[in-house]
Amino acid sequence: MAKFNKDQDERNLQKTGHGFVKKETVPSLENGFESIELIDIVDVKAIQSMMDDFHHLTKIGVAILDLKGNVLVATGWQDICTQFHRQHPDTLKNCIESDLTLSTGIAPGSFKAYRCKNHMWDIATPMIVGGKHMGNLYLGQFFYDDEAPDVEWFRTQAARYGFDETAYLAALDRVPRWPRETVHTVMRFYTRFTALMSELSFSNLKLAHEINTHESTIASLKMSEARFAEALAWSQESEEKYRILFEHTSEALFVAQDGRIVFQNPRTFELTGYSLEEFQSRPFASFIHEDDREMVVGRHFQRLKGEKPPERYGFRIFHKNGHILWTELKAVLIQWDQKPAALCFMTDITARKQLEVRLLQAQKLEAIGSLASGIAHDFNNLLFPIVGLSEMMLDDFTPGSPEHDDAQQIFKAGKRGTELVQQILSFSRQTSYRLIPVHIQKILKEVFKFCRATIPADIPITRDIQMDCRPVMADPTHIQQIAMNLITNAFHAVKSVGGAITIALAEMDVDPADDSDGDLVPGRYARLSVSDTGTGIDPAIIDQIFDPYFTTKEKSRGTGLGLATVYGIVKSCGGDIRAHSDFGKGTTIQVFLPLLEKSRETEPEKGTPPLPIGTEHILLVDDDVSIVHLEKQMVKRLGYRTTSFTNSENALAAFRADPTRFDLVITDMNMPHLNGMQLVKELIVVRPDIPIIICTGFSERINSQKAEAMGVKGLLLKPVGMMDLAHKVREVLDLKR
């Protein structure tokens, strides 16, 4: 039997109040009940002493843990657990799983038993203080006396985890065996014990809170007159500080109540342009853009009703000068004259919105650009035989014959397809340009002749062209594309309603102070504008007209790439494009292109020289049978000998078998098995001096610089004409000499 020290026990009770609950040092509820931990309200030493005495008496081990796993009280833990199971990481997981299983889901005033994966029993009951689960009391580890431990299982456990078998089995023998009735009787006692301890702990907490509240009230009532005067002075000083902040903050700050602005700071007037009288005489909804009005007003009244609309959101307002501003509002519910109101902070985010629009446009360009290379490659491969074979047919047939005319139409269709691919690549900015000084007025003259011949005569076209306009740096074909697209769109706008088209070109200076619509670099620009008096553009969609594939025309009249292509070309030249429209009255599209400081004259074009020929042996490689067939015919017409393959691995094998047999290799880029780059590397390993030309529809992986770095001597983009092929082949072969 355990011995009790009566004097010591009485001293403990006198010191702790209830013997196991803190009294003198218990925390109050001043800072909230959630911040209090179990160790703050129980006397660990007193409970440990009681549990030690109880263990000596009953040989039943117990422990008290808080919800963080901290052990506050522990006695009678078994050696098999402390010396073995909690020392090995795998068996420790079983112990932790048992703790977690027993730490939750137990109703107050009850207990739960659990047989852990280490094959021993544990029991727990929760400690609930003031309705808050703060910890658990555990009993164990033990066996019921009506079940025999599986000694062979424990012997296997010892071997698996490297335990000393003799010591491990001896510790197993020391684990107590209890009758189920004894276990349940003890747990009923511990359940009542924890309930009593929890109740007394909560009573002490409430008592400490009441004492602290009472003392605080007394201290407040004893505030001296001097302290009161000091507080009053501080209040007046704070009021002045808030007034200064209110009047000088960079945000528009106002109070909205029942649909009207009842108080505002000076920044509100500056941001909106309206006066105090205008704010007071009109509901605030009248200042909001009609498309956003319902949303803003609805959220305002939701907030006044105590609902939870978004605290921060953006919308448009009308400035007094007529401009539309994007603003961001942050609103919080307050009391104003004993009634609900919204304290609002409003910031001008117009510049940020403009940047977001430009970013969105850039992302759209990037998205369509990711498709452009695949489209270009496949389409150019289709066009190559059409353009190449029709070009050779033009040489074969007599000019003026039906066959020659048919071949001419096929050739023109192929060229139009080539231009479409260039249009897609121009839009996505993935193609190289022939940038030369270009006089826009000269190109407009040719475009006007073509358009005047195709646009009905009852639609007048007026020209206002500055004939001495200085040149811009651009690709002539691109300038032609710009003019054709803009004039064609203007024609479609006036076709059904009647009207006129005006084409204008003039030099102008761009000043950042006056250029509020864009981000042009200051300087001198050529401004090309095409206006019509047609249907105009709906304001709801005008921001989308430069998006790829966006069109308001019927399917037979447009693809939606025209203005998107113009946009891409203009941006690549360092310029800008803008649209102005009055719905129902007409539209003006303006293109700004930077002028050259000094005119650079281009060299006069020379007559077409005869095609260079040769007799060398050329290895042709392309996975497309029709392209290989065409290339073979083209180079044979130029006098060369050929060997062709549609499989790059077979081509490499033939080259390895006799490297000196070939004088030049022409290979495609995108092929199965070995692509063009891989084939080039293998060919150069076999014969470093072999001249190689890559002929590709389009590939983001190759350009002139990359090709040269790989050892490639020439790069051709499909569809390739006879002249380009003849000159490139001769040029590369002559490099060897």
XYZ file of C-alpha atoms in Angstrom:
737
model
C 0.000 0.000 0.000
C 1.191 3.505 -0.716
C 1.864 5.719 2.289
C 0.142 9.090 2.545
C 1.677 12.067 4.345
C -1.318 13.804 6.002
C 0.555 17.036 6.827
C 2.032 17.308 3.375
C -1.336 16.644 1.734
C -2.998 19.366 3.797
C -0.265 21.829 2.843
C -0.779 20.972 -0.798
C -4.529 21.531 -0.496
C -4.020 24.809 1.303
C -1.566 25.963 -1.331
C -3.568 25.003 -4.396
C -7.131 25.601 -3.256
C -8.590 22.362 -4.575
C -5.417 20.350 -4.520
C -5.149 19.998 -8.323
C -6.395 23.318 -9.769
C -4.353 26.529 -9.836
C -5.861 29.405 -7.978
C -3.318 32.130 -7.300
C -1.652 31.982 -10.701
C -4.618 31.032 -12.873
C -4.896 33.393 -15.900
C -7.936 35.565 -16.444
C -10.215 35.750 -19.444
C -8.941 39.261 -20.168
C -7.328 38.258 -23.458
C -9.909 35.671 -24.462
C -10.417 32.051 -23.520
C -8.849 30.753 -26.747
C -5.360 31.811 -25.637
C -5.413 29.716 -22.437
C -3.637 26.343 -22.371
C -4.269 23.393 -20.067
C -0.983 23.905 -18.221
C -2.135 27.436 -17.303
C -5.052 26.212 -15.185
C -4.002 22.879 -13.574
C -1.424 22.348 -10.861
C 0.840 19.814 -12.511
C 2.865 19.015 -9.365
C -0.230 18.334 -7.266
C -1.808 16.091 -9.897
C 1.488 14.271 -10.483
C 1.717 13.559 -6.746
C -1.846 12.235 -6.642
C -1.303 10.066 -9.717
C 1.928 8.655 -8.289
C 0.097 7.698 -5.094
C -2.742 6.174 -7.107
C -0.242 4.148 -9.192
C 1.471 2.846 -6.085
C -1.911 1.768 -4.800
C -3.371 0.262 -8.023
C -0.377 -0.293 -10.311
C -2.428 1.436 -13.031
C -0.433 3.936 -15.165
C -1.984 7.186 -16.359
C -0.945 10.300 -18.239
C -2.419 13.731 -18.998
C -1.517 15.360 -22.351
C -2.603 18.655 -23.858
C -3.802 18.831 -27.464
C -0.305 19.715 -28.692
C 1.028 16.389 -27.419
C 2.834 17.885 -24.413
C 2.950 15.427 -21.473
C 1.866 17.292 -18.317
C 1.491 14.305 -15.983
C 2.739 10.737 -16.444
C 3.142 7.767 -14.119
C 3.393 4.043 -14.538
C 4.283 3.985 -18.242
C 5.418 0.552 -19.321
C 9.035 -0.205 -20.219
C 7.958 -1.952 -23.421
C 6.626 1.396 -24.576
C 9.257 3.850 -23.288
C 12.338 1.659 -23.942
C 11.273 -0.047 -27.149
C 8.157 1.083 -29.027
C 8.751 4.837 -28.694
C 12.440 4.450 -29.568
C 12.074 2.948 -33.050
C 10.566 5.231 -35.774
C 8.246 2.553 -37.190
C 6.755 1.432 -33.872
C 6.672 5.078 -32.722
C 4.258 5.759 -35.597
C 1.906 3.194 -34.037
C 2.112 5.003 -30.684
C 1.419 8.393 -32.301
C -1.506 6.921 -34.251
C -2.936 5.590 -30.980
C -2.583 9.020 -29.328
C -4.332 10.719 -32.270
C -7.121 8.142 -32.398
C -7.856 8.584 -28.687
C -7.507 12.394 -28.708
C -10.621 13.147 -30.756
C -14.218 12.061 -31.106
C -14.880 11.218 -27.436
C -17.976 12.753 -25.908
C -17.563 14.634 -22.582
C -18.134 12.334 -19.606
C -17.218 9.184 -21.545
C -14.093 7.238 -22.483
C -12.824 5.183 -25.420
C -10.585 2.101 -25.553
C -8.237 1.394 -28.468
C -5.919 -1.514 -29.181
C -2.866 0.014 -30.863
C -0.909 -1.592 -33.686
C 1.722 -2.615 -31.093
C -1.008 -5.014 -29.743
C -1.661 -3.339 -26.354
C -4.651 -1.442 -25.018
C -4.953 2.288 -24.209
C -7.996 4.216 -22.917
C -8.637 7.964 -22.899
C -11.206 10.434 -21.600
C -11.316 14.125 -22.634
C -10.739 17.186 -20.458
C -13.339 19.834 -21.416
C -12.976 23.262 -19.770
C -15.708 25.800 -20.438
C -16.794 23.865 -23.520
C -13.253 23.855 -24.943
C -11.412 20.552 -25.442
C -8.029 21.217 -23.789
C -6.465 17.796 -23.249
C -6.952 14.098 -22.504
C -6.303 11.657 -19.659
C -4.860 8.342 -20.884
C -4.766 4.929 -19.127
C -2.462 2.162 -20.310
C -0.688 0.226 -21.602
C -2.228 -3.106 -20.478
C -3.788 -6.407 -21.510
C -7.209 -7.683 -20.498
C -6.793 -10.792 -18.351
C -9.197 -12.728 -20.559
C -6.896 -12.487 -23.585
C -3.423 -13.979 -23.890
C -0.667 -11.878 -25.530
C 0.654 -13.404 -28.760
C 4.232 -13.985 -27.613
C 5.315 -15.244 -31.025
C 4.072 -12.008 -32.613
C 6.144 -9.964 -30.128
C 9.168 -12.222 -30.743
C 8.790 -11.530 -34.487
C 8.419 -7.819 -33.669
C 11.732 -7.903 -31.754
C 13.537 -9.506 -34.691
C 12.015 -7.098 -37.229
C 13.042 -3.927 -35.398
C 16.298 -5.122 -33.845
C 15.078 -5.181 -30.214
C 16.947 -7.264 -27.619
C 14.570 -10.247 -27.551
C 15.187 -11.220 -23.943
C 14.764 -7.679 -22.606
C 11.785 -7.050 -24.911
C 9.922 -10.193 -23.802
C 10.754 -9.442 -20.151
C 9.203 -5.982 -20.597
C 6.194 -7.714 -22.192
C 5.783 -9.882 -19.069
C 5.703 -6.705 -16.939
C 2.747 -5.272 -18.809
C -0.237 -5.553 -16.387
C -3.225 -7.808 -17.056
C -6.493 -6.392 -15.661
C -10.057 -7.633 -15.557
C -12.352 -5.700 -17.830
C -14.576 -4.738 -14.885
C -11.561 -3.282 -13.044
C -10.547 -1.240 -16.088
C -14.060 0.106 -16.530
C -14.376 0.937 -12.815
C -11.085 2.824 -12.846
C -12.039 4.721 -16.018
C -15.417 5.675 -14.549
C -13.476 7.148 -11.607
C -11.059 8.987 -13.923
C -13.935 10.260 -16.070
C -15.596 11.774 -12.993
C -12.209 13.028 -11.804
C -11.465 14.849 -15.075
C -14.999 16.283 -15.171
C -14.597 17.616 -11.619
C -11.154 19.036 -12.402
C -12.489 20.686 -15.593
C -15.457 22.219 -13.760
C -13.270 23.606 -10.970
C -10.758 24.961 -13.501
C -13.468 26.839 -15.378
C -14.882 28.190 -12.105
C -11.453 29.562 -11.197
C -11.135 31.136 -14.647
C -14.491 32.910 -14.295
C -13.625 34.040 -10.783
C -10.266 35.461 -11.935
C -11.999 37.239 -14.807
C -14.579 38.782 -12.489
C -11.849 39.953 -10.111
C -9.838 41.488 -12.936
C -12.930 43.168 -14.354
C -13.850 44.558 -10.965
C -10.343 45.879 -10.374
C -10.246 47.419 -13.833
C -13.564 49.150 -13.237
C -12.353 50.606 -9.955
C -9.146 51.829 -11.598
C -11.124 53.481 -14.366
C -13.408 55.254 -11.895
C -10.408 56.615 -10.017
C -9.064 58.486 -13.033
C -8.033 61.910 -11.801
C -9.261 65.189 -13.212
C -5.765 65.905 -14.519
C -5.714 62.559 -16.362
C -9.114 63.332 -17.827
C -7.859 66.713 -19.040
C -4.824 65.013 -20.566
C -7.058 62.537 -22.372
C -9.266 65.348 -23.606
C -6.257 67.229 -24.994
C -5.012 64.054 -26.683
C -8.454 63.548 -28.214
C -8.464 67.046 -29.630
C -4.960 66.545 -31.023
C -6.003 63.224 -32.615
C -9.032 64.875 -34.162
C -6.781 67.470 -35.772
C -4.456 64.749 -37.089
C -7.374 62.842 -38.621
C -8.645 66.042 -40.209
C -5.228 66.642 -41.806
C -5.069 63.041 -43.073
C -8.642 63.245 -44.373
C -8.026 66.442 -46.295
C -4.595 65.592 -47.716
C -4.825 61.862 -48.514
C -4.113 60.899 -52.129
C -7.352 58.889 -52.309
C -10.837 60.252 -52.775
C -12.487 59.626 -49.407
C -16.216 60.070 -48.891
C -19.207 58.826 -46.906
C -22.147 57.373 -48.874
C -25.518 56.969 -47.213
C -28.853 56.002 -48.735
C -27.619 56.512 -52.295
C -26.043 59.933 -51.757
C -22.607 61.271 -50.863
C -23.016 63.073 -47.519
C -19.374 63.892 -46.814
C -16.225 64.036 -48.962
C -12.614 65.191 -48.864
C -11.033 67.666 -51.325
C -9.445 64.821 -53.331
C -12.963 63.645 -54.280
C -13.571 66.958 -56.046
C -10.165 66.788 -57.779
C -10.629 63.234 -59.033
C -14.155 63.702 -60.406
C -14.198 67.402 -61.323
C -17.571 67.952 -59.615
C -18.343 70.602 -56.975
C -19.837 70.218 -53.508
C -23.206 71.529 -54.749
C -23.269 68.939 -57.548
C -22.558 66.112 -55.127
C -25.237 67.291 -52.737
C -27.898 67.764 -55.423
C -27.544 64.419 -57.243
C -27.585 60.744 -56.241
C -24.161 59.210 -56.620
C -25.524 56.736 -59.191
C -25.628 59.574 -61.734
C -21.823 59.807 -61.653
C -21.376 56.071 -62.428
C -21.112 54.565 -65.912
C -24.471 53.076 -66.905
C -22.969 49.609 -67.439
C -21.670 49.530 -63.832
C -24.440 51.512 -62.141
C -26.691 48.631 -61.102
C -23.779 46.681 -59.620
C -22.385 49.594 -57.575
C -25.745 50.783 -56.248
C -26.785 47.225 -55.404
C -23.629 46.574 -53.394
C -24.019 49.897 -51.585
C -27.465 49.005 -50.257
C -26.393 45.445 -49.488
C -23.663 46.856 -47.273
C -26.081 49.188 -45.477
C -28.319 46.184 -44.716
C -25.402 44.418 -43.036
C -24.762 41.974 -45.869
C -21.261 41.157 -47.076
C -20.689 42.385 -50.654
C -17.060 42.609 -51.884
C -15.119 45.245 -49.971
C -12.947 46.145 -52.970
C -13.953 46.327 -56.629
C -13.504 48.437 -59.738
C -15.981 50.366 -61.870
C -16.180 53.337 -64.241
C -17.295 56.886 -63.470
C -17.925 59.960 -65.592
C -15.519 62.833 -65.046
C -17.145 66.217 -65.373
C -15.111 66.873 -68.552
C -16.796 63.867 -70.209
C -13.910 61.403 -69.901
C -14.531 57.952 -68.471
C -12.300 57.012 -65.522
C -11.688 53.570 -64.095
C -11.732 53.652 -60.299
C -11.224 51.131 -57.516
C -13.431 51.430 -54.428
C -12.832 50.057 -50.944
C -15.863 50.436 -48.682
C -16.517 49.607 -45.019
C -19.731 49.860 -43.000
C -19.839 52.659 -40.393
C -22.423 54.614 -38.395
C -23.010 58.189 -39.549
C -25.505 60.296 -37.595
C -26.823 57.124 -35.917
C -27.551 55.508 -39.307
C -25.649 52.910 -41.392
C -23.341 54.397 -44.016
C -20.344 53.372 -46.128
C -16.915 54.925 -45.671
C -15.411 54.784 -49.162
C -11.829 55.074 -50.399
C -11.652 55.577 -54.195
C -8.491 55.454 -56.350
C -8.045 56.350 -60.023
C -6.844 53.149 -61.767
C -7.369 54.295 -65.362
C -3.662 53.983 -66.211
C -3.544 50.491 -64.717
C -6.582 49.410 -66.726
C -4.966 50.686 -69.926
C -1.880 48.593 -69.147
C -4.101 45.564 -68.483
C -5.772 46.012 -71.883
C -2.370 46.157 -73.585
C -1.204 43.120 -71.653
C -4.322 41.217 -72.699
C -3.692 42.154 -76.322
C -0.096 40.960 -76.007
C -1.288 37.667 -74.523
C -3.704 37.206 -77.419
C -0.856 37.855 -79.845
C 1.244 35.285 -78.039
C -1.587 32.729 -78.139
C -2.184 33.064 -81.876
C 1.573 33.196 -82.411
C 1.935 29.771 -80.840
C -0.372 28.427 -83.575
C 1.212 30.385 -86.401
C 4.373 28.331 -86.770
C 2.470 25.047 -87.100
C 0.033 26.566 -89.582
C 2.885 28.094 -91.590
C 4.881 24.882 -91.728
C 2.018 22.654 -92.861
C 0.538 25.193 -95.263
C 3.893 26.002 -96.872
C 4.510 22.306 -97.406
C 1.173 22.142 -99.258
C 1.940 25.254 -101.277
C 5.452 24.217 -102.293
C 4.389 21.655 -104.960
C 1.595 23.965 -106.178
C 3.874 26.972 -106.652
C 6.906 25.013 -107.840
C 5.156 22.773 -110.362
C 3.026 25.597 -111.755
C 6.181 27.717 -112.145
C 7.824 24.938 -114.153
C 4.645 24.488 -116.206
C 4.799 28.175 -117.131
C 8.243 27.510 -118.603
C 6.978 24.410 -120.420
C 3.818 25.859 -122.013
C 3.659 28.443 -124.770
C 2.631 31.884 -123.473
C -0.961 32.622 -124.470
C -1.955 28.961 -124.716
C -4.849 27.669 -122.550
C -2.409 25.474 -120.670
C -0.161 28.428 -119.915
C -3.141 30.493 -118.723
C -4.310 27.668 -116.462
C -0.808 27.278 -115.020
C -0.702 31.045 -114.496
C -3.923 30.888 -112.440
C -2.557 27.999 -110.361
C 0.671 29.911 -109.789
C -1.233 33.048 -108.714
C -3.400 31.044 -106.306
C -0.283 29.513 -104.774
C 1.283 32.943 -104.399
C -1.883 34.218 -102.701
C -1.628 31.285 -100.301
C 1.992 32.199 -99.627
C 0.958 35.766 -98.869
C -1.711 34.487 -96.465
C 0.929 32.520 -94.555
C 3.103 35.640 -94.428
C 0.064 37.537 -93.189
C -0.392 35.077 -90.317
C 3.311 35.211 -89.468
C 3.324 39.007 -89.707
C 0.451 39.141 -87.262
C 2.287 36.886 -84.809
C 5.623 38.644 -85.535
C 7.390 35.375 -86.343
C 8.730 36.142 -89.775
C 11.658 38.161 -91.005
C 11.003 41.272 -93.076
C 12.796 43.053 -95.881
C 13.019 46.429 -94.185
C 13.875 49.220 -96.603
C 12.994 52.928 -96.871
C 9.449 53.020 -98.283
C 7.516 56.018 -99.608
C 3.958 55.283 -98.525
C 2.515 57.711 -101.093
C 3.914 55.623 -103.968
C 2.362 52.421 -102.655
C -0.944 54.201 -102.016
C -1.011 55.234 -105.670
C -0.813 51.594 -106.818
C -3.292 50.411 -104.177
C -5.735 53.155 -105.172
C -5.666 52.013 -108.815
C -6.518 48.482 -107.788
C -9.242 49.510 -105.322
C -10.810 52.005 -107.689
C -11.158 49.252 -110.260
C -12.891 46.900 -107.799
C -15.010 49.319 -105.699
C -18.226 50.504 -107.433
C -18.028 53.974 -108.976
C -21.021 55.232 -106.960
C -18.849 55.068 -103.828
C -16.563 58.114 -103.968
C -12.961 57.755 -102.759
C -11.258 61.008 -101.821
C -7.479 61.255 -101.487
C -5.574 63.760 -99.397
C -1.969 62.611 -99.856
C 1.150 64.545 -98.869
C 3.254 63.786 -101.931
C 6.569 64.795 -100.310
C 6.013 62.663 -97.209
C 9.336 61.236 -96.081
C 9.854 57.462 -96.162
C 9.352 54.962 -93.343
C 11.403 51.844 -92.662
C 9.180 48.900 -93.577
C 8.567 45.975 -95.870
C 6.781 47.305 -99.018
C 4.466 44.302 -99.046
C 3.412 45.100 -95.497
C 2.515 48.689 -96.371
C 0.461 47.355 -99.253
C -1.279 44.926 -96.876
C -2.087 47.749 -94.450
C -3.615 49.968 -97.140
C -5.564 47.136 -98.789
C -7.047 45.921 -95.489
C -8.096 49.376 -94.306
C -9.662 50.386 -97.635
C -11.441 47.029 -97.975
C -12.913 47.389 -94.472
C -14.066 50.921 -95.293
C -15.750 49.635 -98.463
C -17.624 46.942 -96.528
C -18.800 49.594 -94.043
C -20.363 51.801 -96.761
C -21.402 49.099 -99.211
C -24.919 48.542 -97.868
C -25.750 52.069 -96.658
C -23.936 54.244 -99.185
C -21.269 56.726 -98.224
C -17.773 57.864 -99.007
C -14.199 56.794 -98.287
C -11.327 59.167 -97.563
C -7.630 58.200 -97.688
C -5.174 60.646 -96.131
C -1.408 60.704 -95.571
C 0.511 63.419 -93.750
C 3.562 63.945 -91.606
C 2.957 64.957 -87.990
C 4.790 65.463 -84.716
C 3.836 63.348 -81.690
C 4.094 65.031 -78.301
C 3.635 62.816 -75.197
C 1.531 65.549 -73.591
C -0.974 65.348 -76.446
C -0.769 61.593 -77.020
C -3.183 60.442 -74.314
C -4.479 57.537 -76.422
C -1.222 55.638 -76.835
C 2.439 55.218 -75.986
C 4.252 56.477 -79.075
C 7.822 57.620 -78.634
C 8.040 61.402 -79.188
C 9.074 62.231 -82.742
C 7.851 62.687 -86.274
C 5.476 60.160 -87.832
C 3.659 59.420 -91.064
C -0.056 59.246 -90.297
C -2.091 57.144 -92.708
C -5.834 57.409 -92.097
C -8.743 55.721 -93.829
C -12.199 57.111 -93.021
C -15.684 56.095 -94.053
C -19.182 57.457 -93.530
C -20.670 54.009 -93.103
C -22.315 52.176 -90.234
C -19.708 52.874 -87.581
C -18.606 50.463 -84.857
C -20.616 49.624 -81.741
C -18.753 51.056 -78.676
C -19.257 47.716 -76.933
C -16.973 45.930 -79.421
C -14.562 48.623 -80.611
C -11.872 47.388 -78.200
C -12.016 43.936 -79.857
C -11.563 44.897 -83.522
C -7.804 44.194 -83.461
C -8.307 40.737 -81.901
C -7.447 37.777 -84.145
C -10.469 36.198 -85.848
C -12.845 38.857 -84.525
C -15.139 40.097 -87.288
C -18.593 41.616 -87.679
C -18.831 40.509 -91.312
C -20.556 37.483 -92.752
C -18.407 34.365 -93.071
C -18.023 34.890 -96.822
C -16.670 38.437 -96.413
C -13.920 38.151 -93.864
C -11.782 35.942 -91.636
C -11.097 38.365 -88.803
C -7.357 38.437 -89.550
C -7.249 41.712 -91.507
C -7.023 44.287 -88.711
C -5.160 41.826 -86.491
C -2.514 41.518 -89.209
C -2.345 45.279 -89.630
C -1.935 45.605 -85.865
C 0.977 43.138 -85.854
C 2.718 44.852 -88.801
C 2.343 48.337 -87.317
C 3.661 47.261 -83.923
C 6.653 45.511 -85.510
C 7.543 48.820 -87.210
C 7.481 50.709 -83.902
C 4.189 52.416 -84.708
C 0.637 52.424 -83.397
C -2.886 51.987 -84.755
C -6.048 53.600 -83.395
C -9.743 53.472 -84.153
C -12.285 56.273 -83.698
C -15.934 55.663 -84.502
C -19.343 57.294 -84.142
C -21.881 54.504 -84.173
C -24.164 55.010 -87.155
C -22.005 57.798 -88.621
C -18.664 56.317 -89.613
C -15.190 55.191 -88.614
C -11.609 56.424 -88.947
C -8.600 54.099 -88.605
C -5.269 55.862 -88.121
C -1.859 54.243 -88.540
C 1.257 55.979 -87.190
C 4.665 54.893 -88.558
C 7.946 56.564 -87.524
C 9.604 58.566 -90.294
C 13.235 58.164 -91.237
C 15.346 61.148 -90.215
C 17.004 61.174 -93.623
C 15.749 59.596 -96.795
C 17.773 56.570 -97.849
C 17.512 55.830 -101.538
C 17.336 52.207 -102.582
C 19.407 50.818 -105.371
C 17.606 50.559 -108.720
C 16.489 47.076 -109.549
C 18.586 45.270 -112.105
C 17.358 42.961 -114.861
C 16.771 39.310 -113.984
C 20.002 37.362 -114.620
C 19.954 33.829 -116.038
C 19.561 31.045 -113.480
C 22.920 29.593 -112.321
C 23.325 25.915 -113.101
C 25.720 23.080 -112.228
C 26.490 19.389 -112.469
C 27.194 18.470 -108.828
C 25.501 15.602 -106.985
C 22.824 16.690 -104.471
C 21.287 14.535 -101.683
C 17.587 15.503 -101.149
C 15.828 14.591 -97.863
C 12.157 15.345 -97.060
C 9.457 13.152 -95.529
C 6.853 14.546 -97.966
C 6.880 12.519 -101.194
C 5.420 15.342 -103.306
C 8.075 17.800 -102.110
C 10.926 15.397 -102.788
C 9.511 14.803 -106.275
C 9.302 18.561 -106.923
C 12.782 19.351 -105.583
C 14.206 16.550 -107.716
C 12.665 18.021 -110.880
C 13.781 21.556 -110.031
C 17.434 20.712 -109.399
C 17.533 18.414 -112.448
C 16.360 21.337 -114.618
C 19.331 23.236 -113.243
C 21.668 20.441 -114.422
C 22.411 18.762 -111.098
C 22.424 15.041 -110.337
C 20.202 13.933 -107.435
C 19.613 11.148 -104.950
C 16.446 11.529 -102.863
C 15.028 9.978 -99.670
C 11.764 10.383 -97.741
C 13.276 8.720 -94.662
C 16.028 10.649 -92.876
C 17.548 7.525 -91.309
C 17.896 5.902 -94.754
C 19.439 9.101 -96.096
C 22.007 9.099 -93.283
C 22.844 5.437 -93.966
C 23.440 6.177 -97.659
C 25.648 9.134 -96.779
C 27.701 7.100 -94.315
C 28.177 4.410 -96.935
C 29.822 6.848 -99.401
C 30.289 10.399 -97.987
C 32.357 11.633 -100.956
C 29.610 10.751 -103.417
C 27.600 13.897 -102.542
C 28.526 17.548 -103.067
C 25.533 19.082 -101.251
C 22.655 18.037 -98.931
C 19.222 19.727 -98.968
C 17.076 18.584 -96.021
C 13.710 19.370 -94.466
C 13.521 20.461 -90.823
C 10.499 18.690 -89.292
C 10.743 14.966 -90.017
C 10.068 11.758 -88.057
C 12.914 9.592 -86.778
C 15.715 12.143 -87.274
C 14.667 15.780 -87.624
C 16.692 18.244 -89.685
C 18.899 19.441 -86.826
C 19.726 15.882 -85.730
C 20.480 14.835 -89.294
C 22.790 17.832 -89.788
C 24.786 16.908 -86.676
C 25.222 13.313 -87.846
C 26.225 14.369 -91.376
C 28.873 16.793 -90.072
C 30.289 14.089 -87.787
C 30.795 11.870 -90.851
C 32.078 14.674 -93.087
C 32.654 18.101 -91.488
C 33.035 19.954 -94.830
C 29.751 18.808 -96.400
C 27.637 21.844 -97.531
C 24.072 21.652 -96.159
C 20.918 23.668 -96.923
C 17.847 23.418 -94.670
C 14.569 23.903 -96.562
C 11.622 24.230 -94.155
C 8.020 25.388 -94.195
C 8.585 27.232 -90.901
C 10.152 26.319 -87.584
C 10.663 28.239 -84.374
C 13.707 26.066 -83.735
C 15.744 27.339 -86.676
C 16.765 30.694 -88.111
C 19.763 31.988 -90.039
C 21.873 32.510 -86.906
C 21.105 29.070 -85.450
C 21.664 27.406 -88.803
C 25.061 29.057 -89.215
C 26.059 28.063 -85.677
C 25.242 24.422 -86.497
C 27.394 24.476 -89.621
C 24.487 24.847 -92.072
C 25.469 26.959 -95.078
C 22.016 27.992 -96.301
C 18.386 28.335 -95.195
C 15.361 28.333 -97.534
C 11.729 28.831 -96.554
C 9.052 26.927 -98.475
C 7.490 27.427 -100.935
C 10.763 27.972 -102.823
C 10.829 29.322 -106.394
C 13.283 28.226 -109.060
C 15.266 31.466 -108.837
C 15.720 31.312 -105.057
C 16.642 27.634 -105.165
C 19.084 28.055 -108.075
C 20.919 30.985 -106.486
C 21.079 29.431 -103.004
C 22.394 26.071 -104.323
C 25.050 27.754 -106.452
C 26.004 30.141 -103.640
C 26.528 27.307 -101.125
C 28.435 25.098 -103.574
C 30.739 27.949 -104.538
C 31.639 28.498 -100.862
C 33.718 25.304 -101.016
C 36.034 26.725 -103.617
